[in-house]
């Protein structure tokens, strides 16, 4: 048994303006980094509307469909764009995450990685933002809870930016424990430790600019102790690699060994709870660092699957 990889060529059809950090080349860099690994490679399907509508209202999805440009780009906010291929890519990112949930809960694997773009953890209920159109990991969490009938899911986010969208979509969900480490201050300005959710099920661990890997690992030790207390039946990871020291959008000082160590600690916690792990690509904007970090992350998922 090995790690399942979900991806689709539509990830390269989501276009952004020249010079934009969330560029088409990110997908190619990730796939190149995973070349040669013995992964169970599967096509990411389109998400069903039923899954999307657990997190976003029908009017929001209808606006994304109606607003899809025939050519060029539609600016949704100063950072976020919709091109002719963007909605399919976002729907396949969410659909890949849901398919990964289905697969690991069926016992086909104990770990899975969804290598898609655009990312998703900034998309709020009715607001695309921060490069994101749909709340990928929240949609996957709600599928696990509402379709599969799980009682407890943990969503863990180590992207350098706070997952405000995931927090918004899971704020009132007592069955979902959400935890995020992130640089503060930094976009989007949310993620204070005082933000704990409607049921005390949200944990934010802000890190000061310049925080290195030792501080990151210590923070995640505390996060995972609380996650384990939640006794999750499934763990979903927002895997952003923009906390890397080489990343241009932030000022944390992690490296690929730190991502591997944190991934290993997440997998150990999940195994102790008997929970499979689904990981979804979020940020990471220095292409060489992104490639190295993704490979380290996925190799650690593969080791946990053995």
mmCIF file of C-alpha atoms in Angstrom:
data_model
loop_
_atom_site.group_PDB
_atom_site.id
_atom_site.type_symbol
_atom_site.label_atom_id
_atom_site.label_comp_id
_atom_site.label_asym_id
_atom_site.label_seq_id
_atom_site.Cartn_x
_atom_site.Cartn_y
_atom_site.Cartn_z
ATOM 1 C CA UNK A 1 0.000 0.000 0.000
ATOM 2 C CA UNK A 2 1.323 3.423 -0.932
ATOM 3 C CA UNK A 3 0.154 7.023 -0.981
ATOM 4 C CA UNK A 4 -2.518 7.964 -3.514
ATOM 5 C CA UNK A 5 -1.800 11.034 -5.633
ATOM 6 C CA UNK A 6 -4.737 12.935 -7.101
ATOM 7 C CA UNK A 7 -4.044 15.501 -9.819
ATOM 8 C CA UNK A 8 -5.373 16.686 -13.193
ATOM 9 C CA UNK A 9 -4.085 18.667 -16.154
ATOM 10 C CA UNK A 10 -6.767 21.307 -15.547
ATOM 11 C CA UNK A 11 -4.545 22.665 -12.771
ATOM 12 C CA UNK A 12 -2.416 24.171 -15.549
ATOM 13 C CA UNK A 13 -5.461 25.809 -17.171
ATOM 14 C CA UNK A 14 -6.053 28.190 -14.256
ATOM 15 C CA UNK A 15 -4.353 31.321 -15.553
ATOM 16 C CA UNK A 16 -3.095 34.308 -13.554
ATOM 17 C CA UNK A 17 -1.462 37.533 -14.795
ATOM 18 C CA UNK A 18 2.247 37.618 -15.685
ATOM 19 C CA UNK A 19 4.362 37.926 -12.546
ATOM 20 C CA UNK A 20 1.630 36.580 -10.269
ATOM 21 C CA UNK A 21 3.005 34.380 -7.478
ATOM 22 C CA UNK A 22 0.311 31.705 -7.908
ATOM 23 C CA UNK A 23 1.511 30.790 -11.388
ATOM 24 C CA UNK A 24 0.851 27.890 -13.732
ATOM 25 C CA UNK A 25 4.446 26.706 -13.286
ATOM 26 C CA UNK A 26 3.699 25.725 -9.688
ATOM 27 C CA UNK A 27 1.797 22.644 -10.855
ATOM 28 C CA UNK A 28 4.605 21.538 -13.163
ATOM 29 C CA UNK A 29 7.158 22.057 -10.374
ATOM 30 C CA UNK A 30 5.145 19.877 -8.012
ATOM 31 C CA UNK A 31 4.684 17.069 -10.535
ATOM 32 C CA UNK A 32 8.372 17.167 -11.463
ATOM 33 C CA UNK A 33 9.284 16.887 -7.790
ATOM 34 C CA UNK A 34 7.133 13.760 -7.465
ATOM 35 C CA UNK A 35 8.554 12.096 -10.573
ATOM 36 C CA UNK A 36 9.914 8.644 -9.866
ATOM 37 C CA UNK A 37 8.017 8.109 -6.627
ATOM 38 C CA UNK A 38 5.939 4.931 -6.407
ATOM 39 C CA UNK A 39 2.578 6.619 -5.984
ATOM 40 C CA UNK A 40 -0.913 5.384 -6.825
ATOM 41 C CA UNK A 41 -1.664 8.093 -9.406
ATOM 42 C CA UNK A 42 -5.312 8.944 -9.993
ATOM 43 C CA UNK A 43 -7.232 11.640 -11.865
ATOM 44 C CA UNK A 44 -8.895 14.244 -9.682
ATOM 45 C CA UNK A 45 -12.630 14.236 -10.510
ATOM 46 C CA UNK A 46 -14.941 17.228 -10.554
ATOM 47 C CA UNK A 47 -16.577 17.897 -7.202
ATOM 48 C CA UNK A 48 -20.302 17.289 -7.054
ATOM 49 C CA UNK A 49 -22.419 20.361 -6.406
ATOM 50 C CA UNK A 50 -23.743 18.615 -3.292
ATOM 51 C CA UNK A 51 -20.257 18.639 -1.780
ATOM 52 C CA UNK A 52 -19.532 22.266 -2.703
ATOM 53 C CA UNK A 53 -22.899 23.453 -1.393
ATOM 54 C CA UNK A 54 -22.157 22.131 2.080
ATOM 55 C CA UNK A 55 -19.726 25.057 2.350
ATOM 56 C CA UNK A 56 -20.742 27.657 -0.247
ATOM 57 C CA UNK A 57 -24.260 28.923 -1.108
ATOM 58 C CA UNK A 58 -25.770 28.118 -4.483
ATOM 59 C CA UNK A 59 -25.648 31.802 -5.424
ATOM 60 C CA UNK A 60 -21.874 31.830 -4.980
ATOM 61 C CA UNK A 61 -21.301 28.785 -7.183
ATOM 62 C CA UNK A 62 -23.733 30.184 -9.749
ATOM 63 C CA UNK A 63 -21.796 33.465 -9.846
ATOM 64 C CA UNK A 64 -18.514 31.634 -10.462
ATOM 65 C CA UNK A 65 -20.142 29.712 -13.301
ATOM 66 C CA UNK A 66 -21.849 32.725 -14.842
ATOM 67 C CA UNK A 67 -18.734 34.873 -14.454
ATOM 68 C CA UNK A 68 -16.350 32.462 -16.164
ATOM 69 C CA UNK A 69 -14.779 34.524 -18.953
ATOM 70 C CA UNK A 70 -14.630 33.174 -22.487
ATOM 71 C CA UNK A 71 -11.129 34.617 -22.724
ATOM 72 C CA UNK A 72 -8.813 36.724 -20.608
ATOM 73 C CA UNK A 73 -9.267 37.039 -16.872
ATOM 74 C CA UNK A 74 -11.889 38.253 -14.428
ATOM 75 C CA UNK A 75 -10.434 39.972 -11.362
ATOM 76 C CA UNK A 76 -12.277 38.805 -8.255
ATOM 77 C CA UNK A 77 -10.100 40.805 -5.880
ATOM 78 C CA UNK A 78 -6.642 42.406 -6.246
ATOM 79 C CA UNK A 79 -4.981 38.994 -5.763
ATOM 80 C CA UNK A 80 -7.540 36.549 -7.155
ATOM 81 C CA UNK A 81 -8.397 35.909 -10.803
ATOM 82 C CA UNK A 82 -10.763 33.685 -12.756
ATOM 83 C CA UNK A 83 -9.747 32.557 -16.232
ATOM 84 C CA UNK A 84 -11.693 30.259 -18.591
ATOM 85 C CA UNK A 85 -10.173 27.170 -16.944
ATOM 86 C CA UNK A 86 -10.194 28.311 -13.318
ATOM 87 C CA UNK A 87 -13.506 26.913 -12.124
ATOM 88 C CA UNK A 88 -12.814 23.437 -13.512
ATOM 89 C CA UNK A 89 -9.430 23.457 -11.785
ATOM 90 C CA UNK A 90 -10.978 24.550 -8.474
ATOM 91 C CA UNK A 91 -13.767 21.981 -8.778
ATOM 92 C CA UNK A 92 -11.210 19.250 -9.465
ATOM 93 C CA UNK A 93 -9.129 20.387 -6.487
ATOM 94 C CA UNK A 94 -12.194 19.995 -4.276
ATOM 95 C CA UNK A 95 -13.245 16.841 -6.099
ATOM 96 C CA UNK A 96 -9.784 15.348 -5.688
ATOM 97 C CA UNK A 97 -9.907 16.071 -1.978
ATOM 98 C CA UNK A 98 -13.327 14.440 -1.693
ATOM 99 C CA UNK A 99 -12.179 11.428 -3.726
ATOM 100 C CA UNK A 100 -9.151 11.133 -1.462
ATOM 101 C CA UNK A 101 -11.441 11.129 1.577
ATOM 102 C CA UNK A 102 -13.560 8.407 -0.007
ATOM 103 C CA UNK A 103 -10.487 6.314 -0.836
ATOM 104 C CA UNK A 104 -8.791 6.439 2.548
ATOM 105 C CA UNK A 105 -12.048 5.836 4.419
ATOM 106 C CA UNK A 106 -12.647 2.805 2.182
ATOM 107 C CA UNK A 107 -9.209 1.465 3.158
ATOM 108 C CA UNK A 108 -7.592 1.882 -0.261
ATOM 109 C CA UNK A 109 -4.696 3.734 1.393
ATOM 110 C CA UNK A 110 -3.831 5.382 4.675
ATOM 111 C CA UNK A 111 -2.431 8.564 3.100
ATOM 112 C CA UNK A 112 -3.263 10.645 0.024
ATOM 113 C CA UNK A 113 -1.976 13.869 -1.536
ATOM 114 C CA UNK A 114 -3.968 16.200 -3.789
ATOM 115 C CA UNK A 115 -1.647 18.138 -6.106
ATOM 116 C CA UNK A 116 -3.946 20.763 -7.568
ATOM 117 C CA UNK A 117 -4.228 24.515 -7.916
ATOM 118 C CA UNK A 118 -5.696 27.049 -7.243
ATOM 119 C CA UNK A 119 -5.297 26.687 -3.487
ATOM 120 C CA UNK A 120 -8.424 26.876 -1.324
ATOM 121 C CA UNK A 121 -7.905 27.799 2.307
ATOM 122 C CA UNK A 122 -8.616 31.537 1.942
ATOM 123 C CA UNK A 123 -11.987 31.154 0.190
ATOM 124 C CA UNK A 124 -14.736 32.131 2.620
ATOM 125 C CA UNK A 125 -18.400 31.191 2.371
ATOM 126 C CA UNK A 126 -19.274 33.877 -0.180
ATOM 127 C CA UNK A 127 -15.880 35.487 -0.847
ATOM 128 C CA UNK A 128 -13.093 34.360 -3.172
ATOM 129 C CA UNK A 129 -9.785 35.764 -1.959
ATOM 130 C CA UNK A 130 -6.091 35.096 -1.509
ATOM 131 C CA UNK A 131 -5.777 33.201 -4.831
ATOM 132 C CA UNK A 132 -8.626 30.852 -3.747
ATOM 133 C CA UNK A 133 -12.072 30.144 -5.232
ATOM 134 C CA UNK A 134 -13.431 27.167 -3.248
ATOM 135 C CA UNK A 135 -12.742 25.993 0.295
ATOM 136 C CA UNK A 136 -11.134 22.704 -0.715
ATOM 137 C CA UNK A 137 -10.251 21.188 2.659
ATOM 138 C CA UNK A 138 -13.452 22.361 4.346
ATOM 139 C CA UNK A 139 -15.471 20.800 1.524
ATOM 140 C CA UNK A 140 -13.563 17.534 2.041
ATOM 141 C CA UNK A 141 -14.090 17.689 5.806
ATOM 142 C CA UNK A 142 -17.815 18.212 5.394
ATOM 143 C CA UNK A 143 -18.006 15.256 2.995
ATOM 144 C CA UNK A 144 -16.363 13.069 5.621
ATOM 145 C CA UNK A 145 -18.781 14.285 8.276
ATOM 146 C CA UNK A 146 -22.050 14.515 6.365
ATOM 147 C CA UNK A 147 -21.673 11.888 3.621
ATOM 148 C CA UNK A 148 -19.609 9.288 5.486
ATOM 149 C CA UNK A 149 -21.080 9.990 8.919
ATOM 150 C CA UNK A 150 -17.831 10.578 10.804
ATOM 151 C CA UNK A 151 -18.079 12.219 14.206
ATOM 152 C CA UNK A 152 -14.638 13.824 14.442
ATOM 153 C CA UNK A 153 -12.326 15.251 11.773
ATOM 154 C CA UNK A 154 -9.141 17.275 12.307
ATOM 155 C CA UNK A 155 -8.079 19.869 9.704
ATOM 156 C CA UNK A 156 -4.462 20.977 10.162
ATOM 157 C CA UNK A 157 -2.954 23.920 8.250
ATOM 158 C CA UNK A 158 0.789 24.724 8.162
ATOM 159 C CA UNK A 159 0.657 27.228 5.292
ATOM 160 C CA UNK A 160 2.435 30.467 6.222
ATOM 161 C CA UNK A 161 -0.828 32.382 5.788
ATOM 162 C CA UNK A 162 -3.762 31.838 8.123
ATOM 163 C CA UNK A 163 -6.502 29.660 6.652
ATOM 164 C CA UNK A 164 -9.224 32.225 7.203
ATOM 165 C CA UNK A 165 -11.522 30.557 4.693
ATOM 166 C CA UNK A 166 -11.304 27.145 6.339
ATOM 167 C CA UNK A 167 -11.852 28.816 9.704
ATOM 168 C CA UNK A 168 -14.913 30.658 8.360
ATOM 169 C CA UNK A 169 -16.412 27.509 6.832
ATOM 170 C CA UNK A 170 -15.816 25.372 9.946
ATOM 171 C CA UNK A 171 -16.415 28.047 12.621
ATOM 172 C CA UNK A 172 -19.795 26.595 13.626
ATOM 173 C CA UNK A 173 -18.903 22.926 13.041
ATOM 174 C CA UNK A 174 -18.397 21.174 16.409
ATOM 175 C CA UNK A 175 -17.297 17.925 14.747
ATOM 176 C CA UNK A 176 -14.270 19.558 13.079
ATOM 177 C CA UNK A 177 -11.128 20.554 14.961
ATOM 178 C CA UNK A 178 -9.228 23.178 12.954
ATOM 179 C CA UNK A 179 -5.670 24.223 13.804
ATOM 180 C CA UNK A 180 -3.365 26.603 11.963
ATOM 181 C CA UNK A 181 0.203 27.797 12.406
ATOM 182 C CA UNK A 182 0.977 30.943 10.436
ATOM 183 C CA UNK A 183 3.086 34.057 10.413
ATOM 184 C CA UNK A 184 1.579 37.066 12.160
ATOM 185 C CA UNK A 185 1.410 39.847 11.153
ATOM 186 C CA UNK A 186 0.755 38.788 7.570
ATOM 187 C CA UNK A 187 -2.085 38.496 5.062
ATOM 188 C CA UNK A 188 -5.014 38.044 5.622
ATOM 189 C CA UNK A 189 -4.713 39.509 9.125
ATOM 190 C CA UNK A 190 -6.782 36.851 10.880
ATOM 191 C CA UNK A 191 -5.682 33.930 13.050
ATOM 192 C CA UNK A 192 -5.184 35.434 16.492
ATOM 193 C CA UNK A 193 -4.963 32.940 19.341
ATOM 194 C CA UNK A 194 -8.205 34.417 20.670
ATOM 195 C CA UNK A 195 -10.121 33.081 17.627
ATOM 196 C CA UNK A 196 -11.345 29.740 18.961
ATOM 197 C CA UNK A 197 -14.549 28.941 17.065
ATOM 198 C CA UNK A 198 -18.173 28.692 18.146
ATOM 199 C CA UNK A 199 -17.435 25.511 20.095
ATOM 200 C CA UNK A 200 -13.834 26.069 21.177
ATOM 201 C CA UNK A 201 -12.721 23.699 18.418
ATOM 202 C CA UNK A 202 -10.366 26.089 16.616
ATOM 203 C CA UNK A 203 -6.718 26.566 17.574
ATOM 204 C CA UNK A 204 -4.543 29.311 16.097
ATOM 205 C CA UNK A 205 -0.785 29.401 16.686
ATOM 206 C CA UNK A 206 0.643 32.679 15.334
ATOM 207 C CA UNK A 207 4.398 32.779 14.720
ATOM 208 C CA UNK A 208 6.526 35.924 14.620
ATOM 209 C CA UNK A 209 8.435 36.812 11.444
ATOM 210 C CA UNK A 210 11.806 35.079 11.447
ATOM 211 C CA UNK A 211 10.564 32.035 13.384
ATOM 212 C CA UNK A 212 12.716 29.061 12.459
ATOM 213 C CA UNK A 213 12.119 25.353 12.222
ATOM 214 C CA UNK A 214 12.741 24.654 15.886
ATOM 215 C CA UNK A 215 9.974 27.063 16.856
ATOM 216 C CA UNK A 216 7.728 25.532 14.207
ATOM 217 C CA UNK A 217 8.286 22.011 15.477
ATOM 218 C CA UNK A 218 7.608 23.097 19.060
ATOM 219 C CA UNK A 219 4.394 24.835 18.007
ATOM 220 C CA UNK A 220 3.240 21.745 16.173
ATOM 221 C CA UNK A 221 4.018 19.583 19.169
ATOM 222 C CA UNK A 222 1.505 21.637 21.143
ATOM 223 C CA UNK A 223 -1.023 21.676 18.291
ATOM 224 C CA UNK A 224 -0.883 17.922 17.827
ATOM 225 C CA UNK A 225 -1.334 17.229 21.526
ATOM 226 C CA UNK A 226 -4.641 19.072 21.313
ATOM 227 C CA UNK A 227 -5.531 17.462 17.996
ATOM 228 C CA UNK A 228 -4.982 14.020 19.500
ATOM 229 C CA UNK A 229 -7.315 14.902 22.354
ATOM 230 C CA UNK A 230 -10.008 15.480 19.721
ATOM 231 C CA UNK A 231 -9.548 11.774 18.709
ATOM 232 C CA UNK A 232 -10.005 12.396 14.976
ATOM 233 C CA UNK A 233 -11.234 9.631 12.708
ATOM 234 C CA UNK A 234 -9.705 11.446 9.725
ATOM 235 C CA UNK A 235 -6.960 14.068 9.393
ATOM 236 C CA UNK A 236 -6.980 16.562 6.506
ATOM 237 C CA UNK A 237 -3.922 18.737 5.938
ATOM 238 C CA UNK A 238 -3.679 22.121 4.253
ATOM 239 C CA UNK A 239 -0.123 21.679 3.013
ATOM 240 C CA UNK A 240 1.292 25.076 2.127
ATOM 241 C CA UNK A 241 5.056 25.365 1.709
ATOM 242 C CA UNK A 242 5.393 29.154 1.796
ATOM 243 C CA UNK A 243 6.876 29.136 5.302
ATOM 244 C CA UNK A 244 10.112 28.092 3.572
ATOM 245 C CA UNK A 245 12.969 30.549 4.072
ATOM 246 C CA UNK A 246 13.250 31.014 0.297
ATOM 247 C CA UNK A 247 9.609 31.955 -0.225
ATOM 248 C CA UNK A 248 9.043 35.519 -1.482
ATOM 249 C CA UNK A 249 5.680 36.142 0.215
ATOM 250 C CA UNK A 250 6.562 35.732 3.888
ATOM 251 C CA UNK A 251 9.344 35.810 6.461
ATOM 252 C CA UNK A 252 9.433 32.463 8.252
ATOM 253 C CA UNK A 253 12.642 30.450 8.191
ATOM 254 C CA UNK A 254 11.660 26.810 7.649
ATOM 255 C CA UNK A 255 13.261 24.306 5.292
ATOM 256 C CA UNK A 256 12.199 21.035 3.715
ATOM 257 C CA UNK A 257 13.438 19.048 6.728
ATOM 258 C CA UNK A 258 11.017 21.016 8.904
ATOM 259 C CA UNK A 259 8.118 20.190 6.590
ATOM 260 C CA UNK A 260 9.098 16.521 6.699
ATOM 261 C CA UNK A 261 9.331 16.566 10.499
ATOM 262 C CA UNK A 262 5.963 18.262 10.928
ATOM 263 C CA UNK A 263 4.384 15.890 8.408
ATOM 264 C CA UNK A 264 5.839 12.927 10.281
ATOM 265 C CA UNK A 265 4.471 14.228 13.573
ATOM 266 C CA UNK A 266 1.026 14.691 12.007
ATOM 267 C CA UNK A 267 1.125 11.129 10.659
ATOM 268 C CA UNK A 268 2.205 9.762 14.039
ATOM 269 C CA UNK A 269 -0.683 11.547 15.754
ATOM 270 C CA UNK A 270 -3.122 10.294 13.132
ATOM 271 C CA UNK A 271 -1.833 6.711 13.436
ATOM 272 C CA UNK A 272 -2.231 6.851 17.207
ATOM 273 C CA UNK A 273 -5.894 7.700 16.603
ATOM 274 C CA UNK A 274 -6.349 5.149 13.825
ATOM 275 C CA UNK A 275 -7.030 7.975 11.374
ATOM 276 C CA UNK A 276 -5.964 8.146 7.707
ATOM 277 C CA UNK A 277 -4.438 11.357 6.340
ATOM 278 C CA UNK A 278 -5.468 13.390 3.283
ATOM 279 C CA UNK A 279 -3.141 16.265 2.347
ATOM 280 C CA UNK A 280 -4.030 19.062 -0.089
ATOM 281 C CA UNK A 281 -1.572 21.454 -1.700
ATOM 282 C CA UNK A 282 -1.980 25.106 -0.706
ATOM 283 C CA UNK A 283 0.794 27.728 -1.081
ATOM 284 C CA UNK A 284 4.494 27.736 -1.893
ATOM 285 C CA UNK A 285 5.804 30.288 -4.370
ATOM 286 C CA UNK A 286 9.544 29.743 -4.791
ATOM 287 C CA UNK A 287 9.510 26.943 -7.332
ATOM 288 C CA UNK A 288 12.724 25.110 -6.330
ATOM 289 C CA UNK A 289 11.839 25.305 -2.627
ATOM 290 C CA UNK A 290 8.279 24.221 -3.390
ATOM 291 C CA UNK A 291 9.513 21.174 -5.283
ATOM 292 C CA UNK A 292 11.936 20.095 -2.576
ATOM 293 C CA UNK A 293 9.375 20.642 0.173
ATOM 294 C CA UNK A 294 6.575 18.786 -1.607
ATOM 295 C CA UNK A 295 8.861 15.815 -2.264
ATOM 296 C CA UNK A 296 9.896 15.704 1.400
ATOM 297 C CA UNK A 297 6.243 15.942 2.475
ATOM 298 C CA UNK A 298 5.015 13.219 0.129
ATOM 299 C CA UNK A 299 7.906 10.869 0.900
ATOM 300 C CA UNK A 300 6.970 11.202 4.578
ATOM 301 C CA UNK A 301 3.335 10.401 3.740
ATOM 302 C CA UNK A 302 4.572 7.349 1.849
ATOM 303 C CA UNK A 303 6.651 6.194 4.804
ATOM 304 C CA UNK A 304 3.572 6.501 7.015
ATOM 305 C CA UNK A 305 1.592 4.387 4.546
ATOM 306 C CA UNK A 306 3.992 1.435 4.674
#
